[in-house]
Amino acid sequence: MASPRLIYLHGLASSPRSAKARFLAGRAQAAGLTLQCPDLNTGGFSRLTFARMLDQTRTLIRAQPDPVLLLGSSLGGLVAAWCAQGDSQVKGLLLLAPAFEFLQSWLPRLPVAQRTCWEQGEPLWIHHHGENKRLPLGSLFLQDMACFSGTHTLVRPLPTRIVHGRQDDVIDLAASRRFAASRPWVRLLAVDADHRLAGVSGVIWRQLEALLTDTAAGEVAPCRC
């Protein structure tokens, strides 16, 4: 297989300027690899939907005919997992604290009044880390996410590595464990970190190097770490 193109997908209310994106871009360049970090806020954050994120990523994948490895953080990890299902160009996944069971994990953390207003059509104001200010997220995002809340259809067997923090208080590690339990091609690594995965950049890069080896060999054997 030709050297794959790497595409990194940032999380909700983040951007291509995030610490993980910049770290991976720098290491990839030093290793002679091509890494793209699309801005998934394109089209307006207030009008963001999961379907729009999927469409944008699929368009980027198909813009060139070469094989692709998708790297995704949090909600970007969920986008990567969904994109991999129907696109044969995607040869492997590296998912960082992927947002499996997103609505079940995130909605209960919102104050009841905010959640109720959002469900009734009002925007939800949240801190956007990429813009460093509070921005409104429209209720269409919530309605759209309901169509992608389950993971039972994410069953394409391709090399997949997950790094998830034991202290994650946004998306519980248990969600990744449940995902990996029925998919022998998934290798899950639990680390001592929170949702940001700060302090484990070296671990993340080594997992990417291992994924490159996996995909070159067509490796999908199980490993529980």
Coordinates of C-alpha atoms in Angstrom, one line a residue:
M1 CA 0.0 0.0 0.0
A2 CA 1.2 3.5 -0.8
S3 CA 2.1 5.8 2.0
P4 CA -1.3 6.9 3.4
R5 CA -2.5 10.5 3.7
L6 CA -3.4 11.4 7.3
I7 CA -6.5 13.5 8.1
Y8 CA -7.0 14.8 11.6
L9 CA -10.5 15.7 12.7
H10 CA -10.8 18.0 15.7
G11 CA -13.6 17.8 18.3
L12 CA -16.7 19.9 19.0
A13 CA -15.9 23.6 19.7
S14 CA -12.3 23.1 18.7
S15 CA -10.2 23.9 15.6
P16 CA -7.2 22.9 13.5
R17 CA -5.2 25.1 15.9
S18 CA -5.7 22.8 18.9
A19 CA -2.7 21.5 20.8
K20 CA -3.2 17.9 19.5
A21 CA -3.6 19.1 15.9
R22 CA -0.4 21.2 16.0
F23 CA 1.6 18.4 17.7
L24 CA 0.5 15.8 15.2
A25 CA 1.1 18.1 12.2
G26 CA 4.6 18.8 13.4
R27 CA 5.5 15.2 14.0
A28 CA 4.0 14.1 10.7
Q29 CA 6.0 16.7 8.8
A30 CA 9.2 15.6 10.5
A31 CA 8.4 12.0 9.5
G32 CA 7.7 13.0 5.9
L33 CA 4.0 12.3 6.1
T34 CA 1.1 14.3 4.8
L35 CA -1.4 15.4 7.4
Q36 CA -4.4 17.5 6.7
C37 CA -6.4 19.3 9.5
P38 CA -9.7 20.5 8.1
D39 CA -11.7 23.2 9.9
L40 CA -15.0 21.4 10.8
N41 CA -16.5 24.8 11.8
T42 CA -16.7 25.8 8.1
G43 CA -20.2 26.8 7.3
G44 CA -20.8 28.4 10.7
F45 CA -20.5 26.9 14.2
S46 CA -24.1 27.9 15.0
R47 CA -25.4 25.8 12.1
L48 CA -23.1 22.9 12.8
T49 CA -24.5 19.4 12.3
F50 CA -22.9 16.0 12.5
A51 CA -24.0 15.2 8.9
R52 CA -22.2 18.4 7.7
M53 CA -19.0 17.2 9.4
L54 CA -19.4 13.8 7.7
D55 CA -20.0 15.4 4.3
Q56 CA -17.0 17.7 4.6
T57 CA -14.7 14.9 5.7
R58 CA -15.9 12.6 2.9
T59 CA -15.3 15.3 0.3
L60 CA -11.8 15.7 1.6
I61 CA -11.1 12.0 1.5
R62 CA -12.3 11.7 -2.1
A63 CA -10.5 14.7 -3.3
Q64 CA -7.4 12.5 -3.9
P65 CA -7.4 8.8 -4.8
D66 CA -4.7 7.7 -2.2
P67 CA -5.3 5.6 0.9
V68 CA -6.2 7.5 4.1
L69 CA -5.8 7.1 7.8
L70 CA -8.3 9.1 9.8
L71 CA -7.3 10.5 13.2
G72 CA -10.1 12.0 15.3
S73 CA -10.4 13.6 18.7
S74 CA -13.7 13.4 20.7
L75 CA -16.5 14.2 18.3
G76 CA -14.0 14.1 15.5
G77 CA -13.3 10.5 16.5
L78 CA -16.9 9.7 16.0
V79 CA -16.9 11.4 12.6
A80 CA -13.9 9.3 11.7
A81 CA -15.6 6.1 12.8
W82 CA -18.7 6.8 10.7
C83 CA -16.7 7.9 7.6
A84 CA -14.7 4.7 7.7
Q85 CA -17.8 2.5 7.3
G86 CA -18.6 3.3 3.7
D87 CA -15.3 4.6 2.2
S88 CA -12.8 2.0 1.0
Q89 CA -10.1 4.7 0.9
V90 CA -10.0 4.7 4.7
K91 CA -7.5 2.0 5.8
G92 CA -7.2 2.7 9.5
L93 CA -8.4 4.8 12.5
L94 CA -6.7 6.4 15.4
L95 CA -9.4 7.6 17.8
L96 CA -8.6 9.9 20.7
A97 CA -11.2 9.9 23.5
P98 CA -13.9 9.2 20.8
A99 CA -17.4 10.5 21.5
F100 CA -19.2 7.2 21.5
E101 CA -22.5 7.4 23.2
F102 CA -22.2 11.2 22.9
L103 CA -25.7 12.3 23.8
Q104 CA -25.9 9.8 26.7
S105 CA -22.7 11.2 28.0
W106 CA -23.0 14.9 27.3
L107 CA -26.6 15.9 27.8
P108 CA -26.8 14.8 31.4
R109 CA -23.9 17.2 32.2
L110 CA -25.9 20.2 31.1
P111 CA -27.9 22.2 33.5
V112 CA -31.6 21.2 33.2
A113 CA -32.8 24.6 32.2
Q114 CA -30.2 24.9 29.4
R115 CA -30.9 21.4 28.2
T116 CA -34.7 22.0 28.1
C117 CA -34.3 25.2 26.1
W118 CA -32.0 23.5 23.6
E119 CA -34.4 20.7 23.2
Q120 CA -37.2 23.2 22.6
G121 CA -35.2 24.9 19.8
E122 CA -33.2 27.6 21.5
P123 CA -29.4 27.7 20.8
L124 CA -27.0 26.4 23.4
W125 CA -24.2 28.8 24.3
I126 CA -20.9 27.0 24.9
H127 CA -17.3 28.0 25.1
H128 CA -15.5 27.5 21.8
H129 CA -11.9 26.7 22.5
G130 CA -10.8 27.5 19.0
E131 CA -12.3 31.0 19.1
N132 CA -11.8 31.4 22.9
K133 CA -15.3 32.8 23.4
R134 CA -18.9 31.6 24.0
L135 CA -20.8 30.8 20.8
P136 CA -24.3 29.6 20.1
L137 CA -24.8 26.0 18.9
G138 CA -28.2 25.6 17.2
S139 CA -30.7 23.0 18.1
L140 CA -30.4 21.3 14.7
F141 CA -27.1 19.8 16.0
L142 CA -29.0 18.1 18.8
Q143 CA -31.7 16.8 16.4
D144 CA -29.1 15.6 13.9
M145 CA -26.9 13.8 16.6
A146 CA -29.9 11.6 17.5
C147 CA -29.5 9.9 14.1
F148 CA -25.9 9.0 14.9
S149 CA -26.2 8.1 18.6
G150 CA -25.9 4.3 18.1
T151 CA -22.7 2.5 17.2
H152 CA -24.2 -0.9 16.3
T153 CA -23.7 -0.3 12.5
L154 CA -20.0 0.7 12.9
V155 CA -18.7 -2.8 12.1
R156 CA -16.2 -2.5 9.3
P157 CA -13.1 -4.5 10.4
L158 CA -10.1 -2.3 9.7
P159 CA -7.1 -1.5 12.0
T160 CA -8.4 0.7 14.7
R161 CA -6.5 2.1 17.8
I162 CA -8.2 4.0 20.6
V163 CA -6.5 6.1 23.2
H164 CA -8.8 7.1 26.1
G165 CA -8.2 8.7 29.5
R166 CA -9.1 7.0 32.7
Q167 CA -10.0 10.4 34.2
D168 CA -12.1 11.5 31.3
D169 CA -15.2 13.3 32.7
V170 CA -16.7 14.2 29.3
I171 CA -16.9 10.8 27.5
D172 CA -16.4 8.0 29.9
L173 CA -13.8 5.4 29.2
A174 CA -16.5 2.8 29.5
A175 CA -18.0 3.9 26.2
S176 CA -14.8 3.0 24.4
R177 CA -14.5 -0.3 26.3
R178 CA -18.1 -1.2 25.2
F179 CA -17.2 -0.3 21.6
A180 CA -14.0 -2.4 21.6
A181 CA -15.5 -5.4 23.4
S182 CA -17.4 -6.7 20.4
R183 CA -14.9 -5.6 17.7
P184 CA -11.7 -7.7 17.8
W185 CA -10.0 -5.4 15.3
V186 CA -10.0 -2.5 17.8
R187 CA -7.0 -2.0 20.1
L188 CA -7.9 0.1 23.2
L189 CA -5.2 1.8 25.3
A190 CA -6.4 3.4 28.6
V191 CA -4.0 6.1 29.9
D192 CA -3.8 8.3 33.0
A193 CA -5.3 11.5 31.5
D194 CA -8.5 13.4 31.2
H195 CA -10.5 14.2 28.1
R196 CA -7.8 16.5 26.7
L197 CA -5.3 13.7 26.8
A198 CA -2.7 16.3 27.9
G199 CA 0.7 14.9 28.8
V200 CA 0.4 11.7 26.6
S201 CA 1.4 13.2 23.2
G202 CA 4.2 10.7 22.9
V203 CA 1.9 7.8 23.5
I204 CA -0.5 9.1 20.9
W205 CA 2.3 9.4 18.3
R206 CA 3.5 5.8 19.1
Q207 CA 0.0 4.6 18.6
L208 CA 0.0 6.3 15.2
E209 CA 3.3 4.7 14.2
A210 CA 1.9 1.3 15.3
L211 CA -1.3 2.0 13.2
L212 CA 0.9 2.7 10.2
T213 CA 2.5 -0.7 10.7
D214 CA -0.9 -2.4 11.2
T215 CA -2.3 -1.0 8.0
A216 CA 0.8 -1.8 6.0
A217 CA 0.5 -5.4 7.1
G218 CA -3.3 -5.5 7.0
E219 CA -3.2 -6.3 10.7
V220 CA -6.6 -6.5 12.6
A221 CA -5.7 -8.9 15.4
P222 CA -7.2 -8.2 18.8
C223 CA -5.2 -6.6 21.7
R224 CA -6.7 -5.4 25.0
C225 CA -4.4 -3.0 26.9

